[in-house]
Each structure stands twice: as C-alpha cells, then as structure tokens.
Amino acid sequence: MAIVTTSKWKFDAAEGHCQRSLTYSRRIRVEKERKTTLLFDALGYYIDLREKQFNLLDAVIFAEECYNLVVEVYDCVHPTVQVAAGKLISILSRKGDFHDALRFAEVTYGNLRDKKNGMDQMGGEMATGAYNLADVIYRQRGDLIKAEELARESLRIRTLINHSDHNTVGVSSLLLAHILRVQGKLGNETFEVFERTLNIFFIDEGPDGINTAIGNMSIAQFHENLAGVQASVDSKRTQLQLSKSYYEEAFRIVSKVYGPTHQQTFDTAYRWDLVTKQLSSI
C-alpha cells in the first residue's frame, strides 16, 4: 500500500503505510538476510515518498541508513548494494552534496571495474555504475569529457543488453545529451540523442508520462541554447519558437500530473515564460 499511495500522491496515507512497514520490519524476528530484505524494502518506500515530496534532507537520511544496512550484509558489488548506492548517490547529487556523491560514485564504479570482484564488464551493474558517476560529474560541472565517456559507456552497455526502446536506454541517452549540450555541442548528434530519448519515453510511458515531460523540457532547453548562438534574428526566432512549443507540452503534462500549484509546475511555467518573453523582444 505504501507504493500505491505514494504513486497516487496521497502522501498522508503513504506516510502511515511507510511508518507501519518500517516498524514491522524492525521488530520482526527472522533470519538476518530476510530481515535485511524487509528493512531494505521499507526504507526504500520512505526514500521514494520523501523524494516525491521533494524532501531531500529526510530522503538522504533514509538512503544512508539503507546503504549502511546492506553493505554490512553483502559484498561491495552485490546487486542490492549497487541499488542502495545508486539511490544514495542520486539524492546526494540532487541535494548538492557533490563531494560525498562523487566519493560514493567513484568507489562504487571502482569496485565494479576491479577484476578481482569478477563483475561482467558489459553487465547492467557496470552500466549503472558508469551512469551514476557520469551524472555526478555532470551535475557539478566537473570533467565533462570524462562524464561524456562514462555516459557513452552506460548507453552502449544498456543498448546491448536491453531492447532499443528500454527505459534505461532512454535514461542514459538523456544524460549523454545533456552532457553534450552543456559542452556547447549543439549539432545534429546532440539533437538526435535528445529526440531518441523523447521517443523512448513516449513509447514507454505514453503522452502524459513524467519522463515524457522531462524529454520535452530537455529538447526545449536544447533549442533555447541553440537560439543563443544564432547569427540571424530569423534563425533565433525559429529556435525560440521550437523551444516554446516543447516547454508548452511539458507544462501540459506536469500540470496534469502534479496539479497547478505544484513546484514542478511552477518551474516549468517559469522556463516557458522566459522563452516567451525572449520571443516578444525580437
């Protein structure tokens, strides 16, 4: 029920279900690995709830507890440890704690690359490790050449082990596209990667999916950036009009999913308004 109520944005009900699940998991007397699984799931419910509430301060507390829990039971490259590490890295990075996020990401990726741990270098865990490290570097605007290499590695592996329209392929494509964008690489390759990402999310989630909104927002940013380097007014206007149309579609989706008063809706409307004002000034 925690999963269902959280997914439906019924946060008051979800809070109760999460609390009961965690209390039960702490109290139950079962063998250690089974108890670890129950606690891992219960903490995961709380992490998802806090993320949807945009409460990253609490989310990171639960994510750290979750990681510390599993790292004491399993070896460093166990899939459960990788999931916990990925969640912690993501929250730390979004929270702006880049030092700790980078430290965890580098250690995790290093463990996966270490041959003595026997990991398949073309496996899903390796793709996730490369993605997590690339994402942290991108968010802190660090070594973007290294981030690009890691993002391409993640995308290559995920494309090989999944079908071309798989959600994880879209996630890696989106990161690569943004890394190319912030490097000022605004050519055909970057646009094609953004476009591929949006198509994957549209197939996976439909026209009203949150990732579909993110895909539209991302292409809007690309055209907005491209408008800034155009030599002629007509070319700039064309790119801004394209940007506006993608922001408009993103706004339609987020306002439908989150409602008109949600912060995500406000943020999308703000970006849309900025482009609209740029258009009116030329």
mmCIF file of C-alpha atoms in Angstrom, residues 16-217:
data_model
loop_
_atom_site.group_PDB
_atom_site.id
_atom_site.type_symbol
_atom_site.label_atom_id
_atom_site.label_comp_id
_atom_site.label_asym_id
_atom_site.label_seq_id
_atom_site.Cartn_x
_atom_site.Cartn_y
_atom_site.Cartn_z
ATOM 1 C CA GLY A 16 1.204 5.862 7.627
ATOM 2 C CA HIS A 17 1.878 2.851 5.425
ATOM 3 C CA CYS A 18 5.609 3.616 5.309
ATOM 4 C CA GLN A 19 5.790 4.021 9.066
ATOM 5 C CA ARG A 20 3.972 0.740 9.720
ATOM 6 C CA SER A 21 6.138 -1.104 7.209
ATOM 7 C CA LEU A 22 9.366 0.165 8.762
ATOM 8 C CA THR A 23 8.195 -0.513 12.331
ATOM 9 C CA TYR A 24 7.180 -4.050 11.402
ATOM 10 C CA SER A 25 10.483 -4.693 9.634
ATOM 11 C CA ARG A 26 12.492 -3.511 12.626
ATOM 12 C CA ARG A 27 10.552 -5.641 15.109
ATOM 13 C CA ILE A 28 10.090 -8.911 13.235
ATOM 14 C CA ARG A 29 12.399 -11.772 14.244
ATOM 15 C CA VAL A 30 13.594 -13.639 11.183
ATOM 16 C CA GLU A 31 16.957 -14.756 9.853
ATOM 17 C CA LYS A 32 19.382 -11.921 9.077
ATOM 18 C CA GLU A 33 19.206 -11.872 5.288
ATOM 19 C CA ARG A 34 15.406 -11.962 5.287
ATOM 20 C CA LYS A 35 15.294 -9.122 7.831
ATOM 21 C CA THR A 36 17.738 -7.134 5.704
ATOM 22 C CA THR A 37 15.457 -7.546 2.685
ATOM 23 C CA LEU A 38 12.406 -6.381 4.656
ATOM 24 C CA LEU A 39 14.241 -3.350 6.042
ATOM 25 C CA PHE A 40 15.717 -2.536 2.632
ATOM 26 C CA ASP A 41 12.230 -2.505 1.089
ATOM 27 C CA ALA A 42 10.702 -0.497 3.957
ATOM 28 C CA LEU A 43 13.451 2.134 3.815
ATOM 29 C CA GLY A 44 13.034 2.246 0.043
ATOM 30 C CA TYR A 45 9.351 3.114 0.451
ATOM 31 C CA TYR A 46 10.306 6.043 2.667
ATOM 32 C CA ILE A 47 13.001 7.197 0.227
ATOM 33 C CA ASP A 48 10.515 7.221 -2.659
ATOM 34 C CA LEU A 49 7.958 9.115 -0.590
ATOM 35 C CA ARG A 50 10.434 11.762 0.545
ATOM 36 C CA GLU A 51 11.748 12.218 -2.999
ATOM 37 C CA LYS A 52 8.240 12.789 -4.315
ATOM 38 C CA GLN A 53 7.711 15.303 -1.520
ATOM 39 C CA PHE A 54 10.974 16.990 -2.578
ATOM 40 C CA ASN A 55 12.226 16.484 0.983
ATOM 41 C CA LEU A 56 15.806 15.572 0.157
ATOM 42 C CA LEU A 57 17.064 16.204 3.699
ATOM 43 C CA ASP A 58 14.980 13.304 5.025
ATOM 44 C CA ALA A 59 15.468 11.245 1.864
ATOM 45 C CA VAL A 60 19.245 11.220 2.289
ATOM 46 C CA ILE A 61 18.906 10.071 5.922
ATOM 47 C CA PHE A 62 16.857 7.052 4.856
ATOM 48 C CA ALA A 63 19.161 6.413 1.874
ATOM 49 C CA GLU A 64 22.261 6.409 4.104
ATOM 50 C CA GLU A 65 20.614 4.008 6.535
ATOM 51 C CA CYS A 66 19.614 1.773 3.641
ATOM 52 C CA TYR A 67 23.153 1.732 2.222
ATOM 53 C CA ASN A 68 24.782 1.073 5.619
ATOM 54 C CA LEU A 69 22.323 -1.744 6.205
ATOM 55 C CA VAL A 70 23.124 -3.721 3.059
ATOM 56 C CA VAL A 71 26.854 -3.026 2.902
ATOM 57 C CA GLU A 72 27.234 -4.860 6.237
ATOM 58 C CA VAL A 73 25.498 -7.959 4.886
ATOM 59 C CA TYR A 74 26.565 -8.245 1.252
ATOM 60 C CA ASP A 75 29.819 -7.752 -0.626
ATOM 61 C CA CYS A 76 30.504 -4.405 -2.267
ATOM 62 C CA VAL A 77 29.366 -5.433 -5.767
ATOM 63 C CA HIS A 78 26.188 -7.256 -4.736
ATOM 64 C CA PRO A 79 23.166 -6.034 -6.776
ATOM 65 C CA THR A 80 21.350 -4.858 -3.637
ATOM 66 C CA VAL A 81 24.367 -2.786 -2.585
ATOM 67 C CA GLN A 82 24.524 -1.312 -6.080
ATOM 68 C CA VAL A 83 20.855 -0.303 -5.919
ATOM 69 C CA ALA A 84 21.314 1.291 -2.488
ATOM 70 C CA ALA A 85 24.480 3.087 -3.591
ATOM 71 C CA GLY A 86 22.806 4.394 -6.742
ATOM 72 C CA LYS A 87 19.886 5.799 -4.783
ATOM 73 C CA LEU A 88 22.194 7.460 -2.235
ATOM 74 C CA ILE A 89 24.420 8.929 -4.949
ATOM 75 C CA SER A 90 21.429 10.339 -6.813
ATOM 76 C CA ILE A 91 19.928 12.014 -3.737
ATOM 77 C CA LEU A 92 23.261 13.430 -2.562
ATOM 78 C CA SER A 93 23.878 14.847 -6.017
ATOM 79 C CA ARG A 94 20.421 16.405 -6.312
ATOM 80 C CA LYS A 95 20.842 17.827 -2.814
ATOM 81 C CA GLY A 96 24.098 19.481 -3.888
ATOM 82 C CA ASP A 97 26.385 17.332 -1.732
ATOM 83 C CA PHE A 98 28.706 16.739 -4.655
ATOM 84 C CA HIS A 99 31.762 15.833 -2.582
ATOM 85 C CA ASP A 100 30.048 12.848 -0.931
ATOM 86 C CA ALA A 101 28.148 11.939 -4.085
ATOM 87 C CA LEU A 102 31.359 11.851 -6.121
ATOM 88 C CA ARG A 103 33.149 9.852 -3.427
ATOM 89 C CA PHE A 104 30.443 7.182 -3.342
ATOM 90 C CA ALA A 105 30.164 7.110 -7.136
ATOM 91 C CA GLU A 106 33.915 6.706 -7.655
ATOM 92 C CA VAL A 107 34.197 3.959 -5.029
ATOM 93 C CA THR A 108 31.201 2.101 -6.442
ATOM 94 C CA TYR A 109 32.419 2.306 -10.024
ATOM 95 C CA GLY A 110 35.952 1.359 -8.962
ATOM 96 C CA ASN A 111 34.639 -1.767 -7.208
ATOM 97 C CA LEU A 112 32.760 -2.760 -10.337
ATOM 98 C CA ARG A 113 35.821 -2.229 -12.519
ATOM 99 C CA ASP A 114 38.109 -4.167 -10.168
ATOM 100 C CA LYS A 115 38.698 -7.510 -11.908
ATOM 101 C CA LYS A 116 39.150 -9.375 -8.644
ATOM 102 C CA ASN A 117 35.456 -8.811 -7.932
ATOM 103 C CA GLY A 118 34.569 -10.814 -11.032
ATOM 104 C CA MET A 119 31.949 -8.454 -12.425
ATOM 105 C CA ASP A 120 30.755 -8.718 -16.011
ATOM 106 C CA GLN A 121 32.226 -5.598 -17.602
ATOM 107 C CA MET A 122 29.312 -5.491 -20.033
ATOM 108 C CA GLY A 123 26.626 -6.124 -17.413
ATOM 109 C CA GLY A 124 23.804 -3.972 -16.135
ATOM 110 C CA GLU A 125 25.583 -3.142 -12.880
ATOM 111 C CA MET A 126 28.539 -1.736 -14.831
ATOM 112 C CA ALA A 127 26.187 0.426 -16.919
ATOM 113 C CA THR A 128 24.561 1.766 -13.753
ATOM 114 C CA GLY A 129 27.910 2.483 -12.109
ATOM 115 C CA ALA A 130 29.131 4.388 -15.156
ATOM 116 C CA TYR A 131 25.845 6.297 -15.327
ATOM 117 C CA ASN A 132 25.926 7.307 -11.644
ATOM 118 C CA LEU A 133 29.488 8.618 -11.861
ATOM 119 C CA ALA A 134 28.779 10.476 -15.107
ATOM 120 C CA ASP A 135 25.664 12.034 -13.595
ATOM 121 C CA VAL A 136 27.513 13.383 -10.550
ATOM 122 C CA ILE A 137 30.291 14.840 -12.697
ATOM 123 C CA TYR A 138 27.698 16.450 -14.992
ATOM 124 C CA ARG A 139 25.710 17.959 -12.114
ATOM 125 C CA GLN A 140 28.799 19.509 -10.541
ATOM 126 C CA ARG A 141 30.102 20.573 -13.975
ATOM 127 C CA GLY A 142 33.342 18.703 -13.412
ATOM 128 C CA ASP A 143 35.402 16.867 -16.026
ATOM 129 C CA LEU A 144 32.750 16.793 -18.752
ATOM 130 C CA ILE A 145 34.973 14.884 -21.175
ATOM 131 C CA LYS A 146 35.198 12.066 -18.636
ATOM 132 C CA ALA A 147 31.464 12.349 -17.974
ATOM 133 C CA GLU A 148 30.763 12.032 -21.690
ATOM 134 C CA GLU A 149 32.920 8.893 -21.928
ATOM 135 C CA LEU A 150 31.119 7.325 -18.959
ATOM 136 C CA ALA A 151 27.680 8.242 -20.304
ATOM 137 C CA ARG A 152 28.542 6.718 -23.684
ATOM 138 C CA GLU A 153 29.729 3.557 -21.916
ATOM 139 C CA SER A 154 26.482 3.336 -19.971
ATOM 140 C CA LEU A 155 24.406 3.877 -23.105
ATOM 141 C CA ARG A 156 26.423 1.340 -25.109
ATOM 142 C CA ILE A 157 26.003 -1.383 -22.483
ATOM 143 C CA ARG A 158 22.322 -0.730 -21.891
ATOM 144 C CA THR A 159 21.627 -0.740 -25.617
ATOM 145 C CA LEU A 160 23.380 -4.087 -25.980
ATOM 146 C CA ILE A 161 21.635 -5.837 -23.073
ATOM 147 C CA ASN A 162 18.164 -4.290 -23.482
ATOM 148 C CA HIS A 163 15.883 -3.542 -26.408
ATOM 149 C CA SER A 164 16.442 -0.166 -28.035
ATOM 150 C CA ASP A 165 13.263 1.332 -26.539
ATOM 151 C CA HIS A 166 14.014 0.250 -22.954
ATOM 152 C CA ASN A 167 13.577 2.952 -20.299
ATOM 153 C CA THR A 168 17.182 2.628 -19.083
ATOM 154 C CA VAL A 169 18.404 3.296 -22.620
ATOM 155 C CA GLY A 170 16.360 6.495 -22.562
ATOM 156 C CA VAL A 171 17.803 7.485 -19.184
ATOM 157 C CA SER A 172 21.389 7.039 -20.393
ATOM 158 C CA SER A 173 20.570 8.833 -23.675
ATOM 159 C CA LEU A 174 19.175 11.801 -21.774
ATOM 160 C CA LEU A 175 22.277 12.148 -19.622
ATOM 161 C CA LEU A 176 24.577 11.925 -22.642
ATOM 162 C CA ALA A 177 22.534 14.540 -24.490
ATOM 163 C CA HIS A 178 22.709 16.989 -21.585
ATOM 164 C CA ILE A 179 26.466 16.450 -21.198
ATOM 165 C CA LEU A 180 26.909 17.238 -24.891
ATOM 166 C CA ARG A 181 24.629 20.279 -24.551
ATOM 167 C CA VAL A 182 26.489 21.886 -21.647
ATOM 168 C CA GLN A 183 29.750 21.441 -23.553
ATOM 169 C CA GLY A 184 28.269 23.592 -26.304
ATOM 170 C CA LYS A 185 27.974 20.661 -28.699
ATOM 171 C CA LEU A 186 24.688 21.753 -30.260
ATOM 172 C CA GLY A 187 24.934 19.889 -33.548
ATOM 173 C CA ASN A 188 22.969 17.056 -35.118
ATOM 174 C CA GLU A 189 24.265 14.325 -32.805
ATOM 175 C CA THR A 190 23.019 16.096 -29.683
ATOM 176 C CA PHE A 191 19.603 16.820 -31.182
ATOM 177 C CA GLU A 192 19.268 13.224 -32.372
ATOM 178 C CA VAL A 193 20.114 11.865 -28.914
ATOM 179 C CA PHE A 194 17.543 14.189 -27.313
ATOM 180 C CA GLU A 195 14.957 13.179 -29.911
ATOM 181 C CA ARG A 196 15.687 9.481 -29.383
ATOM 182 C CA THR A 197 15.262 9.965 -25.644
ATOM 183 C CA LEU A 198 11.855 11.607 -26.031
ATOM 184 C CA ASN A 199 10.700 8.849 -28.386
ATOM 185 C CA ILE A 200 11.732 6.164 -25.887
ATOM 186 C CA PHE A 201 9.917 7.856 -23.005
ATOM 187 C CA PHE A 202 6.826 8.402 -25.159
ATOM 188 C CA ILE A 203 6.739 4.706 -26.092
ATOM 189 C CA ASP A 204 7.416 3.614 -22.516
ATOM 190 C CA GLU A 205 5.072 5.975 -20.623
ATOM 191 C CA GLY A 206 2.723 7.476 -23.191
ATOM 192 C CA PRO A 207 1.994 11.144 -23.929
ATOM 193 C CA ASP A 208 1.265 12.048 -20.296
ATOM 194 C CA GLY A 209 4.228 10.381 -18.600
ATOM 195 C CA ILE A 210 6.551 12.375 -16.356
ATOM 196 C CA ASN A 211 9.592 11.202 -18.289
ATOM 197 C CA THR A 212 7.829 12.327 -21.468
ATOM 198 C CA ALA A 213 7.561 15.761 -19.861
ATOM 199 C CA ILE A 214 11.256 15.624 -18.974
ATOM 200 C CA GLY A 215 12.073 14.698 -22.563
ATOM 201 C CA ASN A 216 10.124 17.700 -23.834
ATOM 202 C CA MET A 217 11.777 20.005 -21.292
#
